[in-house]
Amino acid sequence: MTGLIERYRERLPFAPEDPVVSLGEGSTPVVLAPALSERVGAEVWCKLEGLNPTGSFKDRGMTCAVSAAVREGAQAIVCASTGNTAASAAAYAARAGLRCVVIVPEGKIATGKLAQALMHGARVIALRGNFDVALKLVRELASTHPIALVNSVNEFRIEGQKTGAFELAEALDSELDALCIPVGNAGNITAYWRGFEELGLRPRMLGFQAAGAAPLVHGTPVEHPETVASAIRIGNPARWEDAMNAMTASGGAVRAVSDQQILSAYRLLASTEGIFCEPASAASVAGLIAHGAGDARRVACVLTGHGLKDPGTALGEAGAVLSCDPDLASIERAVLE
Ligand code: F0G
């Protein structure tokens, strides 16, 4: 599979001779969700971004940010992260032979993401502070040291992530009335809107935040954001204005969903659609179920990260394992009862 830069080069800021750091990202499936469609009375499609190389949509932006960093001669990259950006940055840095430092809120990132960042050889710094504090610090750091910042304040990240909109348009023959998407630092909703605008499309952009981390909904930063969806535990999004513009210009909205609604959508997707995404991703579906999508006939939900990223939350939500003695009678009881 060719990577994004190769596939969409004419729409991205890369010349044919530029270095490309790719892991074959993008080209993720867009699958119909029949049970969900029935439930909300619209045709609902899910974009499975968990099938990117490191298991989240961040790879779309990272191939561009890291390729640009190499082009600029950078030796090292840095990011603040709730986990997925860290995993993606670490992988692409390993691929490019760059040093990578990731700063994450201590004790607040999912196990799979931490394992990825460490395995790819990043220096992982656990900050005694939340994502917002981490981002503020890395922005200062990158402005005074020769280290490329690969958070979504980096324009190349947005450029890469807009390709999600291109792929949705291709899969759905440009017929899409609304897009449901989780909002954390607000880079992805910004990127999708840019992609749709470039294609002349105007689906309603419906952004969903966790109720305990919903600054855009309240119109004011949240100092101590809290949610089970650790990926979007963010109180002061960097792309605040861009995200609000996307929602206003498209006739969309930003709304909150409770942790309970998120977890219920998370279980519903896994048990009725066969789709295992991480809790933050399920916020898009939770929002669709809770708030609807107006009169939209066709809706797409961006499922931003894979369920395997966060085995801890999954095991806490799932049913129990049955223990069994190794004889036929016991097996019969266990299987048939
Ligand atoms: N879903 C997942 C799985 C995420 O990891 C993120 C953000 C979002 C949604 C929200 O996207 O920030 O562009 O609005 N994760 C970042 C990180 C913050 O550090 O991995 P956004």
mmCIF file of C-alpha atoms and ligand atoms in Angstrom:
data_model
loop_
_atom_site.group_PDB
_atom_site.id
_atom_site.type_symbol
_atom_site.label_atom_id
_atom_site.label_comp_id
_atom_site.label_asym_id
_atom_site.label_seq_id
_atom_site.Cartn_x
_atom_site.Cartn_y
_atom_site.Cartn_z
ATOM 1 C CA MET A 1 0.000 0.000 0.000
ATOM 2 C CA THR A 2 1.383 3.420 -0.869
ATOM 3 C CA GLY A 3 1.503 6.016 1.880
ATOM 4 C CA LEU A 4 -0.409 9.265 2.002
ATOM 5 C CA ILE A 5 2.204 11.610 0.632
ATOM 6 C CA GLU A 6 2.649 9.471 -2.440
ATOM 7 C CA ARG A 7 -1.095 9.050 -2.852
ATOM 8 C CA TYR A 8 -2.097 12.704 -2.455
ATOM 9 C CA ARG A 9 1.132 14.512 -3.306
ATOM 10 C CA GLU A 10 -0.544 17.083 -5.574
ATOM 11 C CA ARG A 11 -2.711 18.200 -2.630
ATOM 12 C CA LEU A 12 0.119 18.192 -0.053
ATOM 13 C CA PRO A 13 3.098 20.525 0.427
ATOM 14 C CA PHE A 14 5.688 18.022 -0.821
ATOM 15 C CA ALA A 15 7.663 18.048 -4.070
ATOM 16 C CA PRO A 16 8.566 14.793 -5.848
ATOM 17 C CA GLU A 17 12.227 15.027 -4.743
ATOM 18 C CA ASP A 18 11.423 15.605 -1.050
ATOM 19 C CA PRO A 19 12.257 12.878 1.470
ATOM 20 C CA VAL A 20 9.259 10.809 2.524
ATOM 21 C CA VAL A 21 8.988 9.004 5.858
ATOM 22 C CA SER A 22 6.072 6.603 5.552
ATOM 23 C CA LEU A 23 4.744 3.443 7.167
ATOM 24 C CA GLY A 24 1.965 2.940 4.620
ATOM 25 C CA GLU A 25 -0.561 5.050 6.558
ATOM 26 C CA GLY A 26 -4.040 6.018 5.371
ATOM 27 C CA SER A 27 -6.395 4.121 3.048
ATOM 28 C CA THR A 28 -8.349 2.964 6.107
ATOM 29 C CA PRO A 29 -11.705 1.186 5.764
ATOM 30 C CA VAL A 30 -15.048 2.990 5.713
ATOM 31 C CA VAL A 31 -17.642 0.473 6.881
ATOM 32 C CA LEU A 32 -21.402 0.659 7.188
ATOM 33 C CA ALA A 33 -22.726 0.270 10.745
ATOM 34 C CA PRO A 34 -26.121 -1.428 10.316
ATOM 35 C CA ALA A 35 -27.198 -1.610 13.970
ATOM 36 C CA LEU A 36 -26.217 1.988 14.590
ATOM 37 C CA SER A 37 -27.914 3.126 11.381
ATOM 38 C CA GLU A 38 -31.119 1.452 12.477
ATOM 39 C CA ARG A 39 -30.885 3.011 15.909
ATOM 40 C CA VAL A 40 -30.388 6.604 14.765
ATOM 41 C CA GLY A 41 -32.479 6.473 11.576
ATOM 42 C CA ALA A 42 -29.692 7.459 9.185
ATOM 43 C CA GLU A 43 -27.093 5.633 7.130
ATOM 44 C CA VAL A 44 -24.046 5.593 9.413
ATOM 45 C CA TRP A 45 -20.535 4.841 8.186
ATOM 46 C CA CYS A 46 -17.478 4.383 10.382
ATOM 47 C CA LYS A 47 -13.986 5.400 9.313
ATOM 48 C CA LEU A 48 -11.668 2.943 11.021
ATOM 49 C CA GLU A 49 -8.638 5.064 11.778
ATOM 50 C CA GLY A 50 -7.400 2.472 14.250
ATOM 51 C CA LEU A 51 -6.157 0.545 11.212
ATOM 52 C CA ASN A 52 -3.350 2.992 10.598
ATOM 53 C CA PRO A 53 0.193 1.653 11.232
ATOM 54 C CA THR A 54 0.389 2.740 14.870
ATOM 55 C CA GLY A 55 -3.328 2.303 15.506
ATOM 56 C CA SER A 56 -4.592 5.877 15.269
ATOM 57 C CA PHE A 57 -5.284 8.752 12.861
ATOM 58 C CA LYS A 58 -2.155 10.527 14.090
ATOM 59 C CA ASP A 59 -0.094 8.655 11.487
ATOM 60 C CA ARG A 60 -1.682 10.755 8.724
ATOM 61 C CA GLY A 61 -0.283 13.909 10.240
ATOM 62 C CA MET A 62 2.939 12.311 11.415
ATOM 63 C CA THR A 63 4.112 11.116 7.985
ATOM 64 C CA CYS A 64 3.910 14.762 6.884
ATOM 65 C CA ALA A 65 5.353 16.345 10.045
ATOM 66 C CA VAL A 66 8.303 13.947 10.196
ATOM 67 C CA SER A 67 8.978 14.099 6.449
ATOM 68 C CA ALA A 68 9.046 17.897 6.692
ATOM 69 C CA ALA A 69 11.314 17.729 9.758
ATOM 70 C CA VAL A 70 13.777 15.559 7.808
ATOM 71 C CA ARG A 71 13.599 17.953 4.843
ATOM 72 C CA GLU A 72 14.438 20.821 7.218
ATOM 73 C CA GLY A 73 17.411 18.916 8.630
ATOM 74 C CA ALA A 74 15.985 18.342 12.116
ATOM 75 C CA GLN A 75 17.802 15.877 14.367
ATOM 76 C CA ALA A 76 15.068 15.469 16.939
ATOM 77 C CA ILE A 77 11.325 15.782 17.364
ATOM 78 C CA VAL A 78 9.233 16.443 20.443
ATOM 79 C CA CYS A 79 5.546 16.395 21.371
ATOM 80 C CA ALA A 80 3.154 16.623 24.294
ATOM 81 C CA SER A 81 0.622 13.852 24.155
ATOM 82 C CA THR A 82 -2.258 12.000 25.729
ATOM 83 C CA GLY A 83 -0.687 8.913 24.133
ATOM 84 C CA ASN A 84 -1.437 8.459 20.445
ATOM 85 C CA THR A 85 0.655 11.338 19.157
ATOM 86 C CA ALA A 86 3.505 9.980 21.281
ATOM 87 C CA ALA A 87 3.169 6.476 19.813
ATOM 88 C CA SER A 88 3.003 7.808 16.272
ATOM 89 C CA ALA A 89 5.865 10.295 16.691
ATOM 90 C CA ALA A 90 8.029 7.566 18.224
ATOM 91 C CA ALA A 91 7.383 5.185 15.322
ATOM 92 C CA TYR A 92 8.005 7.707 12.545
ATOM 93 C CA ALA A 93 11.102 9.037 14.330
ATOM 94 C CA ALA A 94 12.459 5.500 14.595
ATOM 95 C CA ARG A 95 11.810 5.044 10.882
ATOM 96 C CA ALA A 96 13.592 8.311 10.061
ATOM 97 C CA GLY A 97 16.498 7.808 12.452
ATOM 98 C CA LEU A 98 15.589 10.886 14.497
ATOM 99 C CA ARG A 99 15.618 11.281 18.256
ATOM 100 C CA CYS A 100 12.169 11.518 19.776
ATOM 101 C CA VAL A 101 11.044 12.882 23.122
ATOM 102 C CA VAL A 102 7.443 12.628 24.241
ATOM 103 C CA ILE A 103 5.902 14.323 27.258
ATOM 104 C CA VAL A 104 2.820 12.665 28.666
ATOM 105 C CA PRO A 105 0.626 13.301 31.709
ATOM 106 C CA GLU A 106 1.880 10.930 34.400
ATOM 107 C CA GLY A 107 -0.349 7.919 34.956
ATOM 108 C CA LYS A 108 -2.961 9.166 32.486
ATOM 109 C CA ILE A 109 -2.119 7.455 29.218
ATOM 110 C CA ALA A 110 -3.370 4.070 28.058
ATOM 111 C CA THR A 111 -1.009 1.094 28.423
ATOM 112 C CA GLY A 112 -0.749 0.241 24.724
ATOM 113 C CA LYS A 113 0.330 3.760 23.813
ATOM 114 C CA LEU A 114 3.013 3.801 26.481
ATOM 115 C CA ALA A 115 4.300 0.421 25.290
ATOM 116 C CA GLN A 116 4.494 1.722 21.721
ATOM 117 C CA ALA A 117 6.403 4.899 22.580
ATOM 118 C CA LEU A 118 8.899 2.944 24.670
ATOM 119 C CA MET A 119 9.347 0.133 22.129
ATOM 120 C CA HIS A 120 10.050 2.628 19.353
ATOM 121 C CA GLY A 121 12.822 4.060 21.484
ATOM 122 C CA ALA A 122 11.380 7.443 22.389
ATOM 123 C CA ARG A 123 12.428 9.142 25.583
ATOM 124 C CA VAL A 124 9.205 9.165 27.565
ATOM 125 C CA ILE A 125 8.839 11.891 30.142
ATOM 126 C CA ALA A 126 5.938 11.554 32.574
ATOM 127 C CA LEU A 127 4.878 15.037 33.568
ATOM 128 C CA ARG A 128 3.312 15.751 36.923
ATOM 129 C CA GLY A 129 0.751 17.868 35.159
ATOM 130 C CA ASN A 130 -1.898 17.472 32.470
ATOM 131 C CA PHE A 131 -1.731 17.629 28.659
ATOM 132 C CA ASP A 132 -2.369 21.368 28.529
ATOM 133 C CA VAL A 133 0.608 22.079 30.771
ATOM 134 C CA ALA A 134 2.740 19.649 28.739
ATOM 135 C CA LEU A 135 1.833 21.361 25.469
ATOM 136 C CA LYS A 136 2.622 24.804 26.851
ATOM 137 C CA LEU A 137 6.034 23.576 28.002
ATOM 138 C CA VAL A 138 6.982 21.836 24.734
ATOM 139 C CA ARG A 139 5.960 24.897 22.732
ATOM 140 C CA GLU A 140 8.378 26.956 24.817
ATOM 141 C CA LEU A 141 11.058 24.291 24.520
ATOM 142 C CA ALA A 142 10.760 24.008 20.738
ATOM 143 C CA SER A 143 10.880 27.783 20.292
ATOM 144 C CA THR A 144 14.295 27.993 21.965
ATOM 145 C CA HIS A 145 15.930 24.710 20.879
ATOM 146 C CA PRO A 146 16.504 23.071 17.478
ATOM 147 C CA ILE A 147 13.827 20.438 18.002
ATOM 148 C CA ALA A 148 10.851 20.041 15.661
ATOM 149 C CA LEU A 149 7.478 20.217 17.426
ATOM 150 C CA VAL A 150 5.099 17.609 15.974
ATOM 151 C CA ASN A 151 1.873 18.422 17.824
ATOM 152 C CA SER A 152 -1.059 19.569 15.698
ATOM 153 C CA VAL A 153 0.041 23.192 16.079
ATOM 154 C CA ASN A 154 2.446 22.039 13.328
ATOM 155 C CA GLU A 155 0.774 22.839 9.975
ATOM 156 C CA PHE A 156 2.081 19.648 8.370
ATOM 157 C CA ARG A 157 0.025 17.614 10.836
ATOM 158 C CA ILE A 158 -3.184 19.301 9.661
ATOM 159 C CA GLU A 159 -2.183 18.902 6.029
ATOM 160 C CA GLY A 160 -1.680 15.174 6.475
ATOM 161 C CA GLN A 161 -4.847 14.655 8.474
ATOM 162 C CA LYS A 162 -7.041 16.409 5.910
ATOM 163 C CA THR A 163 -6.584 13.304 3.758
ATOM 164 C CA GLY A 164 -9.115 11.537 6.002
ATOM 165 C CA ALA A 165 -11.747 13.791 4.406
ATOM 166 C CA PHE A 166 -10.479 12.924 0.919
ATOM 167 C CA GLU A 167 -10.816 9.222 1.621
ATOM 168 C CA LEU A 168 -14.327 9.619 3.047
ATOM 169 C CA ALA A 169 -15.387 11.574 -0.027
ATOM 170 C CA GLU A 170 -13.966 8.838 -2.268
ATOM 171 C CA ALA A 171 -15.633 6.035 -0.320
ATOM 172 C CA LEU A 172 -19.037 7.762 -0.183
ATOM 173 C CA ASP A 173 -19.066 9.325 -3.672
ATOM 174 C CA SER A 174 -18.895 12.781 -2.074
ATOM 175 C CA GLU A 175 -22.327 12.280 -0.526
ATOM 176 C CA LEU A 176 -22.082 13.007 3.162
ATOM 177 C CA ASP A 177 -24.444 15.150 5.240
ATOM 178 C CA ALA A 178 -22.703 15.122 8.620
ATOM 179 C CA LEU A 179 -19.402 14.115 10.216
ATOM 180 C CA CYS A 180 -19.240 13.063 13.879
ATOM 181 C CA ILE A 181 -15.793 13.417 15.381
ATOM 182 C CA PRO A 182 -14.266 13.476 18.871
ATOM 183 C CA VAL A 183 -12.544 16.721 19.808
ATOM 184 C CA GLY A 184 -9.539 16.988 22.102
ATOM 185 C CA ASN A 185 -6.822 19.386 21.022
ATOM 186 C CA ALA A 186 -9.096 20.156 18.047
ATOM 187 C CA GLY A 187 -6.558 19.419 15.304
ATOM 188 C CA ASN A 188 -8.469 16.627 13.620
ATOM 189 C CA ILE A 189 -11.768 18.466 13.190
ATOM 190 C CA THR A 190 -9.756 21.371 11.789
ATOM 191 C CA ALA A 191 -8.038 19.020 9.346
ATOM 192 C CA TYR A 192 -11.216 17.282 8.165
ATOM 193 C CA TRP A 193 -12.879 20.631 7.524
ATOM 194 C CA ARG A 194 -9.873 21.808 5.531
ATOM 195 C CA GLY A 195 -10.043 18.607 3.465
ATOM 196 C CA PHE A 196 -13.764 18.953 2.804
ATOM 197 C CA GLU A 197 -13.398 22.631 1.916
ATOM 198 C CA GLU A 198 -10.681 21.811 -0.600
ATOM 199 C CA LEU A 199 -13.119 19.405 -2.237
ATOM 200 C CA GLY A 200 -15.992 21.898 -2.151
ATOM 201 C CA LEU A 201 -17.987 19.728 0.288
ATOM 202 C CA ARG A 202 -19.864 21.000 3.345
ATOM 203 C CA PRO A 203 -20.963 18.191 5.635
ATOM 204 C CA ARG A 204 -22.152 19.432 9.038
ATOM 205 C CA MET A 205 -19.208 19.119 11.394
ATOM 206 C CA LEU A 206 -20.451 17.684 14.700
ATOM 207 C CA GLY A 207 -17.709 17.746 17.315
ATOM 208 C CA PHE A 208 -18.028 15.858 20.593
ATOM 209 C CA GLN A 209 -16.117 16.421 23.810
ATOM 210 C CA ALA A 210 -16.193 14.449 27.030
ATOM 211 C CA ALA A 211 -18.394 16.243 29.572
ATOM 212 C CA GLY A 212 -15.526 16.597 32.062
ATOM 213 C CA ALA A 213 -13.230 18.014 29.368
ATOM 214 C CA ALA A 214 -15.521 20.187 27.271
ATOM 215 C CA PRO A 215 -13.978 23.668 26.993
ATOM 216 C CA LEU A 216 -15.436 24.337 23.546
ATOM 217 C CA VAL A 217 -18.912 23.493 24.788
ATOM 218 C CA HIS A 218 -18.561 25.813 27.812
ATOM 219 C CA GLY A 219 -16.707 28.487 25.864
ATOM 220 C CA THR A 220 -13.962 28.620 28.473
ATOM 221 C CA PRO A 221 -10.870 26.529 29.273
ATOM 222 C CA VAL A 222 -11.237 23.719 31.797
ATOM 223 C CA GLU A 223 -8.423 23.767 34.319
ATOM 224 C CA HIS A 224 -8.739 20.193 35.546
ATOM 225 C CA PRO A 225 -10.172 18.118 32.681
ATOM 226 C CA GLU A 226 -11.307 14.603 33.619
ATOM 227 C CA THR A 227 -12.697 11.753 31.536
ATOM 228 C CA VAL A 228 -12.366 8.007 31.070
ATOM 229 C CA ALA A 229 -11.475 8.834 27.452
ATOM 230 C CA SER A 230 -7.872 9.719 28.333
ATOM 231 C CA ALA A 231 -7.010 10.636 24.728
ATOM 232 C CA ILE A 232 -9.297 13.676 24.888
ATOM 233 C CA ARG A 233 -8.606 14.696 28.473
ATOM 234 C CA ILE A 234 -7.766 18.227 27.344
ATOM 235 C CA GLY A 235 -8.934 21.528 28.812
ATOM 236 C CA ASN A 236 -7.530 24.162 26.475
ATOM 237 C CA PRO A 237 -7.355 23.015 22.842
ATOM 238 C CA ALA A 238 -4.639 24.564 20.674
ATOM 239 C CA ARG A 239 -6.901 24.644 17.589
ATOM 240 C CA TRP A 240 -9.815 26.253 19.431
ATOM 241 C CA GLU A 241 -10.599 28.954 16.846
ATOM 242 C CA ASP A 242 -10.134 26.695 13.828
ATOM 243 C CA ALA A 243 -12.430 24.076 15.316
ATOM 244 C CA MET A 244 -15.158 26.593 16.160
ATOM 245 C CA ASN A 245 -14.872 27.981 12.655
ATOM 246 C CA ALA A 246 -15.296 24.500 11.145
ATOM 247 C CA MET A 247 -18.456 23.908 13.135
ATOM 248 C CA THR A 248 -19.932 27.356 12.521
ATOM 249 C CA ALA A 249 -19.114 27.482 8.809
ATOM 250 C CA SER A 250 -20.587 24.020 8.210
ATOM 251 C CA GLY A 251 -23.753 24.586 10.262
ATOM 252 C CA GLY A 252 -22.545 22.018 12.789
ATOM 253 C CA ALA A 253 -22.155 22.127 16.558
ATOM 254 C CA VAL A 254 -19.993 21.093 19.476
ATOM 255 C CA ARG A 255 -21.627 19.078 22.239
ATOM 256 C CA ALA A 256 -20.692 17.131 25.337
ATOM 257 C CA VAL A 257 -21.150 13.433 26.067
ATOM 258 C CA SER A 258 -20.846 11.885 29.527
ATOM 259 C CA ASP A 259 -18.354 9.140 30.323
ATOM 260 C CA GLN A 260 -21.311 6.808 30.702
ATOM 261 C CA GLN A 261 -22.536 7.639 27.200
ATOM 262 C CA ILE A 262 -19.011 7.177 25.833
ATOM 263 C CA LEU A 263 -18.610 3.767 27.472
ATOM 264 C CA SER A 264 -22.012 2.648 26.347
ATOM 265 C CA ALA A 265 -21.232 3.564 22.701
ATOM 266 C CA TYR A 266 -17.826 1.850 23.124
ATOM 267 C CA ARG A 267 -19.521 -1.407 24.183
ATOM 268 C CA LEU A 268 -22.235 -1.082 21.544
ATOM 269 C CA LEU A 269 -19.719 -0.738 18.706
ATOM 270 C CA ALA A 270 -17.753 -3.754 19.913
ATOM 271 C CA SER A 271 -20.718 -6.008 20.631
ATOM 272 C CA THR A 272 -23.066 -5.163 17.764
ATOM 273 C CA GLU A 273 -20.859 -3.854 14.949
ATOM 274 C CA GLY A 274 -17.697 -5.867 15.593
ATOM 275 C CA ILE A 275 -15.718 -2.637 15.822
ATOM 276 C CA PHE A 276 -13.278 -2.205 18.685
ATOM 277 C CA CYS A 277 -12.199 1.406 19.045
ATOM 278 C CA GLU A 278 -10.776 3.247 22.013
ATOM 279 C CA PRO A 279 -13.050 5.206 24.377
ATOM 280 C CA ALA A 280 -12.219 8.656 22.934
ATOM 281 C CA SER A 281 -13.183 7.411 19.480
ATOM 282 C CA ALA A 282 -16.530 6.186 20.758
ATOM 283 C CA ALA A 283 -17.351 9.782 21.757
ATOM 284 C CA SER A 284 -18.303 10.384 18.112
ATOM 285 C CA VAL A 285 -20.886 7.591 18.195
ATOM 286 C CA ALA A 286 -22.027 8.518 21.714
ATOM 287 C CA GLY A 287 -22.661 12.037 20.428
ATOM 288 C CA LEU A 288 -24.596 10.798 17.428
ATOM 289 C CA ILE A 289 -26.766 8.610 19.640
ATOM 290 C CA ALA A 290 -27.311 11.294 22.290
ATOM 291 C CA HIS A 291 -27.770 14.355 20.098
ATOM 292 C CA GLY A 292 -28.641 13.014 16.645
ATOM 293 C CA ALA A 293 -27.470 14.557 13.387
ATOM 294 C CA GLY A 294 -30.506 16.662 12.496
ATOM 295 C CA ASP A 295 -32.059 15.622 9.210
ATOM 296 C CA ALA A 296 -28.820 14.094 7.904
ATOM 297 C CA ARG A 297 -29.442 11.084 5.699
ATOM 298 C CA ARG A 298 -25.853 9.910 5.570
ATOM 299 C CA VAL A 299 -23.439 10.322 8.485
ATOM 300 C CA ALA A 300 -19.806 9.327 9.010
ATOM 301 C CA CYS A 301 -18.215 8.764 12.419
ATOM 302 C CA VAL A 302 -14.450 9.015 12.713
ATOM 303 C CA LEU A 303 -13.232 6.195 14.963
ATOM 304 C CA THR A 304 -9.880 7.703 15.710
ATOM 305 C CA GLY A 305 -7.987 4.932 17.520
ATOM 306 C CA HIS A 306 -7.923 1.165 17.968
ATOM 307 C CA GLY A 307 -9.471 -0.516 21.000
ATOM 308 C CA LEU A 308 -6.270 -2.451 21.705
ATOM 309 C CA LYS A 309 -4.615 0.818 22.679
ATOM 310 C CA ASP A 310 -6.410 0.737 26.004
ATOM 311 C CA PRO A 311 -6.786 -2.825 27.277
ATOM 312 C CA GLY A 312 -7.304 -1.591 30.826
ATOM 313 C CA THR A 313 -10.563 0.202 30.069
ATOM 314 C CA ALA A 314 -11.733 -2.677 27.865
ATOM 315 C CA LEU A 315 -11.227 -5.296 30.567
ATOM 316 C CA GLY A 316 -12.953 -3.069 33.094
ATOM 317 C CA GLU A 317 -16.010 -2.840 30.840
ATOM 318 C CA ALA A 318 -16.128 -6.349 29.434
ATOM 319 C CA GLY A 319 -17.669 -9.554 30.771
ATOM 320 C CA ALA A 320 -15.813 -12.098 32.884
ATOM 321 C CA VAL A 321 -13.654 -14.975 31.662
ATOM 322 C CA LEU A 322 -14.976 -18.447 32.583
ATOM 323 C CA SER A 323 -12.532 -20.786 34.273
ATOM 324 C CA CYS A 324 -12.944 -24.487 33.473
ATOM 325 C CA ASP A 325 -11.592 -27.883 34.572
ATOM 326 C CA PRO A 326 -9.955 -29.905 31.765
ATOM 327 C CA ASP A 327 -12.614 -32.607 31.252
ATOM 328 C CA LEU A 328 -15.485 -33.012 28.801
ATOM 329 C CA ALA A 329 -18.299 -32.696 31.333
ATOM 330 C CA SER A 330 -16.943 -29.395 32.599
ATOM 331 C CA ILE A 331 -16.389 -28.140 29.068
ATOM 332 C CA GLU A 332 -19.946 -29.136 28.147
ATOM 333 C CA ARG A 333 -21.319 -27.232 31.095
ATOM 334 C CA ALA A 334 -19.194 -24.198 30.341
ATOM 335 C CA VAL A 335 -20.035 -24.139 26.635
ATOM 336 C CA LEU A 336 -23.692 -25.063 26.660
ATOM 337 C CA GLU A 337 -25.147 -23.549 29.814
HETATM 338 N N1 F0G B 1 -9.277 10.436 19.413
HETATM 339 C C1 F0G B 1 -8.097 9.936 19.797
HETATM 340 C C2 F0G B 1 -7.959 8.455 19.866
HETATM 341 C C3 F0G B 1 -7.020 10.799 20.097
HETATM 342 O O1 F0G B 1 -5.857 10.274 20.464
HETATM 343 C C4 F0G B 1 -7.210 12.193 20.025
HETATM 344 C C5 F0G B 1 -6.135 13.116 20.373
HETATM 345 C C6 F0G B 1 -8.463 12.656 19.612
HETATM 346 C C7 F0G B 1 -9.469 11.759 19.319
HETATM 347 C C8 F0G B 1 -8.764 14.105 19.481
HETATM 348 O O2 F0G B 1 -8.139 14.663 18.361
HETATM 349 O O3 F0G B 1 -6.767 16.362 19.509
HETATM 350 O O4 F0G B 1 -7.104 16.417 17.048
HETATM 351 O O5 F0G B 1 -8.977 16.956 18.582
HETATM 352 N N2 F0G B 1 -5.025 12.767 20.864
HETATM 353 C C9 F0G B 1 -3.882 13.657 21.073
HETATM 354 C C10 F0G B 1 -2.662 12.859 21.498
HETATM 355 C C11 F0G B 1 -4.167 14.843 21.872
HETATM 356 O O6 F0G B 1 -1.777 13.416 22.161
HETATM 357 O O7 F0G B 1 -2.558 11.690 21.144
HETATM 358 P P1 F0G B 1 -7.714 16.198 18.365
#
